[in-house]
Coordinates of C-alpha atoms in Angstrom, one line a residue:
L21 CA 90.3 -3.0 27.1
N22 CA 86.7 -4.1 27.6
L23 CA 84.3 -6.4 25.9
L24 CA 80.6 -5.5 26.1
A25 CA 78.8 -8.6 27.0
S26 CA 75.1 -8.4 28.0
A27 CA 75.0 -5.9 30.9
N28 CA 78.4 -6.6 32.2
L29 CA 81.9 -5.5 31.2
I30 CA 84.4 -8.3 30.9
T31 CA 88.1 -7.5 30.8
L32 CA 89.8 -9.0 27.8
K33 CA 93.2 -10.5 28.9
D34 CA 94.0 -13.2 26.4
D35 CA 97.0 -12.1 24.3
I36 CA 96.0 -14.2 21.3
D37 CA 92.5 -12.6 21.2
I38 CA 94.0 -9.1 21.6
V39 CA 96.5 -9.8 18.7
E40 CA 93.6 -11.1 16.5
Y41 CA 91.5 -8.0 17.5
I42 CA 94.3 -5.7 16.4
W43 CA 94.6 -7.6 13.1
Y44 CA 90.8 -7.1 12.4
L45 CA 91.1 -3.5 13.5
E46 CA 93.6 -2.9 10.8
K47 CA 91.4 -4.7 8.3
E48 CA 88.5 -2.3 9.2
V49 CA 90.7 0.8 9.0
K50 CA 92.0 -0.3 5.6
L51 CA 88.3 -0.6 4.4
I52 CA 87.8 3.0 5.5
Y53 CA 91.0 4.0 3.7
N54 CA 89.8 2.3 0.5
L55 CA 86.4 4.0 0.7
N56 CA 88.3 7.3 0.8
W57 CA 89.9 6.5 -2.6
N58 CA 93.1 5.4 -0.9
K59 CA 93.7 8.8 0.7
K60 CA 94.6 9.3 4.3
L61 CA 91.9 11.1 6.3
D62 CA 93.0 14.1 8.3
I63 CA 92.6 13.4 12.0
S64 CA 92.6 16.1 14.7
T65 CA 91.8 13.9 17.7
I66 CA 92.6 10.2 18.5
F67 CA 90.7 8.7 21.3
I68 CA 91.5 5.2 22.5
W69 CA 89.0 4.2 25.1
G70 CA 87.0 1.5 26.7
G71 CA 88.1 1.8 30.3
T72 CA 91.2 -0.3 30.3
P73 CA 93.1 0.0 27.0
N74 CA 96.4 0.1 29.0
I75 CA 96.0 -3.6 29.7
L76 CA 97.6 -3.8 26.2
S77 CA 101.4 -4.3 26.2
V78 CA 103.8 -1.8 24.7
E79 CA 104.1 -4.1 21.7
H80 CA 100.3 -4.0 21.2
F81 CA 100.4 -0.2 21.3
I82 CA 103.3 -0.1 18.8
N83 CA 101.1 -2.2 16.4
I84 CA 98.1 0.1 16.8
N85 CA 100.2 3.2 16.4
G86 CA 101.6 1.7 13.2
I87 CA 98.1 1.2 11.9
I88 CA 97.1 4.8 12.7
N89 CA 100.1 6.3 11.0
T90 CA 99.7 4.1 7.9
Y91 CA 96.1 5.0 7.2
F92 CA 95.6 8.5 8.7
N93 CA 97.2 11.9 8.3
L94 CA 98.2 13.2 11.7
K95 CA 99.6 16.6 10.5
W96 CA 96.7 18.4 12.1
L97 CA 96.6 16.2 15.3
E98 CA 95.7 18.3 18.3
Q99 CA 94.6 15.7 20.9
F100 CA 95.7 12.1 21.4
V101 CA 93.7 10.8 24.4
L102 CA 93.8 7.5 26.2
D103 CA 91.7 5.9 28.9
W104 CA 93.9 4.7 31.7
H105 CA 93.2 2.1 34.4
P106 CA 95.4 2.5 37.5
N107 CA 95.5 -1.3 38.1
Y108 CA 97.4 -1.8 34.8
Y109 CA 99.9 1.0 35.4
S110 CA 103.4 0.9 34.2
N111 CA 106.1 3.6 33.6
E112 CA 107.2 1.8 30.5
K113 CA 103.8 2.2 28.9
L114 CA 103.5 5.9 29.9
D115 CA 107.0 6.5 28.4
Y116 CA 106.0 4.9 25.1
L117 CA 102.7 6.7 24.9
K118 CA 104.4 10.0 25.4
S119 CA 106.9 9.2 22.6
I120 CA 104.0 8.8 20.2
K121 CA 102.5 12.2 21.2
V122 CA 99.7 11.0 23.5
N123 CA 99.0 14.2 25.4
R124 CA 96.0 13.4 27.6
I125 CA 95.3 10.6 30.0
T126 CA 91.8 10.0 31.3
Y127 CA 91.5 8.0 34.5
A128 CA 88.0 6.4 34.4
I129 CA 87.9 6.2 38.2
Q130 CA 84.1 6.5 38.5
T131 CA 84.2 6.2 42.3
F132 CA 86.6 5.0 45.0
D133 CA 83.7 3.3 46.8
E134 CA 84.8 -0.3 46.6
N135 CA 81.3 -1.6 47.7
V136 CA 79.5 0.3 44.9
L137 CA 82.1 -0.7 42.3
E138 CA 81.7 -4.4 43.3
L139 CA 77.9 -4.2 43.2
N140 CA 78.1 -2.6 39.7
N141 CA 80.6 -5.3 38.4
R142 CA 83.5 -2.8 38.2
D143 CA 87.1 -2.9 39.3
S144 CA 88.1 -1.2 42.5
Y145 CA 91.1 1.1 42.8
D146 CA 93.8 1.6 45.4
V147 CA 94.2 5.3 46.1
D148 CA 98.0 4.9 46.5
N149 CA 98.3 3.2 43.1
V150 CA 96.3 6.0 41.5
R151 CA 98.5 8.6 43.2
E152 CA 101.7 6.9 42.1
S153 CA 100.5 6.6 38.5
I154 CA 99.4 10.2 38.3
S155 CA 102.6 11.4 39.8
Y156 CA 104.7 9.7 37.1
A157 CA 102.3 10.7 34.3
K158 CA 102.6 14.4 35.4
K159 CA 106.4 14.1 35.5
V160 CA 106.4 13.2 31.8
W161 CA 103.9 16.0 31.1
F162 CA 100.6 14.4 30.4
N163 CA 97.4 16.4 30.9
I164 CA 95.4 14.4 33.5
N165 CA 91.6 14.0 33.6
I166 CA 89.6 12.0 36.1
D167 CA 86.0 10.8 35.3
L168 CA 83.6 10.6 38.2
L169 CA 80.1 9.0 37.8
I170 CA 77.0 10.0 39.7
W171 CA 74.7 7.3 38.3
L172 CA 76.0 4.1 39.7
K173 CA 73.5 2.0 41.6
W174 CA 73.6 2.1 45.4
Q175 CA 75.7 5.3 45.4
K176 CA 75.4 7.5 48.5
F177 CA 76.1 11.2 48.8
T178 CA 78.6 10.7 51.7
W179 CA 80.8 8.7 49.4
I180 CA 80.5 11.2 46.6
L181 CA 81.9 13.8 49.0
K182 CA 84.7 11.3 49.8
D183 CA 85.4 11.0 46.1
I184 CA 85.6 14.7 45.7
E185 CA 87.9 15.0 48.7
I186 CA 90.3 12.3 47.3
V187 CA 90.3 13.9 43.8
N188 CA 91.1 17.3 45.3
S189 CA 94.2 15.7 46.9
L190 CA 95.5 14.4 43.6
W191 CA 97.7 16.4 41.2
I192 CA 95.5 16.6 38.2
D193 CA 94.3 19.1 35.6
N194 CA 90.6 18.4 35.1
V195 CA 87.7 16.4 36.5
S196 CA 84.7 15.4 34.5
V197 CA 81.6 14.7 36.5
H198 CA 79.1 12.6 34.6
Y199 CA 75.5 12.8 35.9
L200 CA 73.9 11.4 32.8
M201 CA 75.4 9.0 30.3
D202 CA 73.2 8.4 27.3
S203 CA 73.8 4.7 27.0
N204 CA 74.5 3.4 30.5
N205 CA 72.2 2.3 33.4
M206 CA 69.3 4.6 32.4
N207 CA 67.0 2.6 34.7
Y208 CA 69.0 3.8 37.7
K209 CA 68.5 7.4 36.8
L210 CA 64.8 7.1 37.0
D211 CA 65.1 6.3 40.7
E212 CA 64.4 9.1 43.2
N213 CA 67.8 8.4 44.7
Y214 CA 69.5 9.4 41.5
H215 CA 67.8 12.8 41.2
E216 CA 68.6 13.5 44.9
L217 CA 72.2 12.7 44.3
V218 CA 72.5 14.9 41.3
I219 CA 70.8 17.9 43.1
K220 CA 73.0 17.5 46.2
T221 CA 76.2 17.1 44.1
K222 CA 75.5 20.0 41.9
K223 CA 74.8 22.3 44.9
Y224 CA 78.0 21.1 46.6
L225 CA 80.2 21.6 43.5
S226 CA 78.8 25.1 42.9
K227 CA 80.5 26.1 46.2
N228 CA 83.4 23.6 46.2
K229 CA 85.0 23.6 42.8
L230 CA 87.0 20.7 41.5
P231 CA 90.1 21.4 39.2
N232 CA 88.6 22.8 36.0
W233 CA 85.6 20.5 36.5
V234 CA 83.3 19.9 33.6
S235 CA 79.8 18.6 34.1
N236 CA 78.0 16.2 31.8
R237 CA 80.1 16.8 28.7
T238 CA 81.3 13.9 26.6
E239 CA 84.7 15.4 26.0
D240 CA 85.3 18.1 23.4
Y241 CA 85.0 15.9 20.4
Y242 CA 82.6 16.6 17.5
A243 CA 82.3 15.1 14.1
S244 CA 83.5 17.1 11.1
K245 CA 84.9 16.3 7.8
I246 CA 87.4 19.1 8.4
N247 CA 88.3 18.3 12.0
S248 CA 87.6 14.6 12.6
T249 CA 88.0 12.2 15.5
L250 CA 89.3 8.7 15.3
S251 CA 87.8 6.7 18.1
I252 CA 89.1 3.2 18.8
W253 CA 87.7 0.9 21.4
A254 CA 87.4 -2.7 22.2
T255 CA 84.0 -3.8 21.0
G256 CA 85.2 -3.3 17.4
V257 CA 84.5 0.3 16.6
T258 CA 86.7 2.6 14.6
N259 CA 84.3 5.5 14.8
I260 CA 85.2 8.2 12.4
F261 CA 81.9 10.1 12.7
W262 CA 79.5 10.3 15.5
E263 CA 76.3 8.4 14.5
I264 CA 78.1 5.4 13.2
A265 CA 78.8 3.3 16.3
F266 CA 78.6 -0.4 15.4
I267 CA 78.5 -2.0 18.8
K268 CA 78.7 -5.8 18.9
P269 CA 78.4 -7.9 22.0
N270 CA 81.6 -9.7 21.5
I271 CA 84.8 -9.8 19.4
E272 CA 83.7 -12.9 17.5
K273 CA 80.8 -11.1 15.9
Y274 CA 83.2 -8.3 15.1
Y275 CA 85.3 -10.8 13.2
T276 CA 82.2 -12.2 11.5
M277 CA 81.1 -8.8 10.4
L278 CA 84.4 -7.9 8.8
N279 CA 84.9 -11.3 7.2
G280 CA 81.4 -11.0 5.6
G281 CA 82.4 -7.6 4.1
D282 CA 79.8 -5.8 6.2
M283 CA 81.1 -2.2 6.4
P284 CA 79.3 -0.2 9.1
F285 CA 81.0 3.1 8.3
E286 CA 80.0 3.8 4.7
K287 CA 77.6 6.4 5.9
W288 CA 80.3 8.8 6.9
L289 CA 80.7 9.7 3.3
I290 CA 77.2 11.2 3.2
L291 CA 76.9 12.8 6.6
S292 CA 75.6 16.3 6.4
L293 CA 77.1 19.4 8.1
K294 CA 73.8 19.7 9.9
D295 CA 74.2 16.2 11.4
E296 CA 77.5 17.4 12.8
M297 CA 75.9 20.5 14.2
I298 CA 73.2 18.5 15.9
R299 CA 76.0 16.3 17.4
Y300 CA 77.6 19.3 19.0
I301 CA 74.3 20.6 20.4
Y302 CA 73.3 17.2 21.8
L303 CA 76.6 16.6 23.5
N304 CA 76.6 20.0 25.2
I305 CA 73.1 20.7 26.3
L306 CA 73.3 18.9 29.6
Y307 CA 76.1 21.4 30.5
W308 CA 75.5 24.4 28.3
I309 CA 75.8 25.3 24.6
N310 CA 78.4 28.0 23.8
V311 CA 76.8 29.8 20.9
N312 CA 80.0 31.7 19.9
E313 CA 82.0 28.5 20.0
F314 CA 79.5 26.7 17.8
N315 CA 79.5 29.6 15.3
R316 CA 83.3 29.5 15.2
L317 CA 83.6 25.7 14.8
F318 CA 81.0 25.5 12.0
W319 CA 81.5 28.9 10.4
S320 CA 77.7 29.3 10.6
D321 CA 75.1 30.9 12.9
M322 CA 73.4 28.4 15.2
F323 CA 70.0 30.1 15.3
S324 CA 69.7 30.5 11.6
N325 CA 70.3 26.8 11.2
F326 CA 67.7 25.8 13.9
I327 CA 65.3 28.7 13.8
W328 CA 62.1 26.8 14.7
E329 CA 63.7 24.5 17.2
F330 CA 65.2 27.2 19.4
Q331 CA 62.3 29.6 19.1
F332 CA 59.9 26.9 20.3
L333 CA 62.2 25.7 23.2
N334 CA 62.7 29.3 24.4
K335 CA 59.1 30.4 24.0
N336 CA 58.0 27.4 26.1
N337 CA 60.6 28.0 28.8
I338 CA 62.4 24.8 28.1
I339 CA 65.7 26.6 27.7
R340 CA 67.1 30.1 28.5
I341 CA 69.8 32.1 26.8
E342 CA 72.4 33.9 29.0
N343 CA 75.3 35.8 27.6
W344 CA 75.5 33.6 24.5
Y345 CA 75.1 30.4 26.5
I346 CA 72.1 28.2 26.1
K347 CA 71.0 26.4 29.3
S348 CA 68.2 24.0 30.1
N349 CA 65.5 24.8 32.6
K350 CA 64.6 21.1 32.9
S351 CA 66.1 18.2 34.7
D352 CA 68.8 16.2 33.0
F353 CA 66.4 13.4 32.0
E354 CA 63.7 15.8 30.7
T355 CA 66.4 17.8 28.8
L356 CA 67.6 14.7 27.1
I357 CA 64.1 13.8 26.0
Y358 CA 63.2 17.2 24.7
F359 CA 66.4 17.5 22.7
N360 CA 66.0 14.0 21.4
V361 CA 62.6 14.9 20.1
F362 CA 63.6 18.2 18.5
F363 CA 67.0 17.3 17.2
L364 CA 67.4 13.5 17.1
E365 CA 63.8 12.3 16.5
K366 CA 65.1 9.5 14.2
Y367 CA 66.9 8.0 17.1
S368 CA 63.9 7.9 19.4
N369 CA 64.1 4.1 19.5
F370 CA 66.9 4.7 22.0
F371 CA 64.2 5.6 24.5
K372 CA 61.8 2.7 23.9
F373 CA 62.7 1.1 27.2
S374 CA 61.0 4.0 29.0
Y375 CA 57.7 4.2 27.1
N376 CA 56.0 2.5 30.0
N377 CA 57.3 5.0 32.5
P378 CA 54.6 7.5 33.4
N379 CA 57.0 10.4 33.7
F380 CA 58.2 9.7 30.2
R381 CA 54.7 9.4 28.8
Y382 CA 53.7 12.7 30.5
L383 CA 56.6 14.6 28.9
F384 CA 55.7 13.4 25.4
S385 CA 52.0 14.2 25.8
E386 CA 53.0 17.6 27.1
W387 CA 55.2 18.1 24.0
W388 CA 52.4 17.1 21.6
E389 CA 50.0 19.4 23.3
M390 CA 52.4 22.3 22.8
I391 CA 52.8 21.4 19.1
D392 CA 49.0 21.3 18.7
K393 CA 48.8 24.8 20.0

């Protein structure tokens, strides 16, 4: 369980504060329940995350599970996913989580390079502890995913190769390799070192596959009033739908927000289906967009919904379409910018920090020139 404080993540260990947070979490969930005319929302995915939610005791998990079952309908539940930190490993917690139908554990390893983790204010991991934890988790039939990051400052390619070697020695089902995370350390990604790391890593992984590895995808969660995700994490967010993330710098402000009756999630009642489609496109473009999967999920044709956008992107060689997959011809950073402009222009404030970057200005001037033509 993490608290977001300035640029650093601070682990929350005080039991009193955790108990109070859970109390306020229930208060927020009840507000959502009331907004839905006291009817339980159908939930297909539950995602409890934040890096270290397993710092919670079994009793804490029992309380959170009680809240979920009281206010949400889990009849259609397909995925129940939990972030897992090896340093807070316990068989008792894994046994309880299995009993409440958690079926996937994500180890947010990031890297095993202790020096890089320390320089980035992150916990280090003992490989033997990780191996022991994964071994027991597999015995009780959890699906295991490991997250690796290729954007931490001071990373070197030699250690990325070591990370891959270690991960290949573990008994896991899937590895997610994150080259570009929308909200984290964007300034690092503008360094030449970042781009070099990405290119080298992609080339290496194209020849040396990790177990079912997935690149640049933010899990298979998308917002839909039919098939919705409940996301719970430690900065005080019960995120029912995608664009409504109410991030506060500390728990105290979360308390204040709820005590003042400020409800950040009312907008979910009026989100359009097109908003949800854009969410799917945006989350997948850094890997690829599966057109057939999109059409199946939304019962609608992607290209008929975004005729101008995809025609323009294709005509100007920004994307290519291969066997019903849409792939980008640009770098990760350029791709994110182009798709932000075409699909998420109202969120362009997210990129304000980069307006003074010459590469960023060039991309936007290039876009406006194409529009003028």
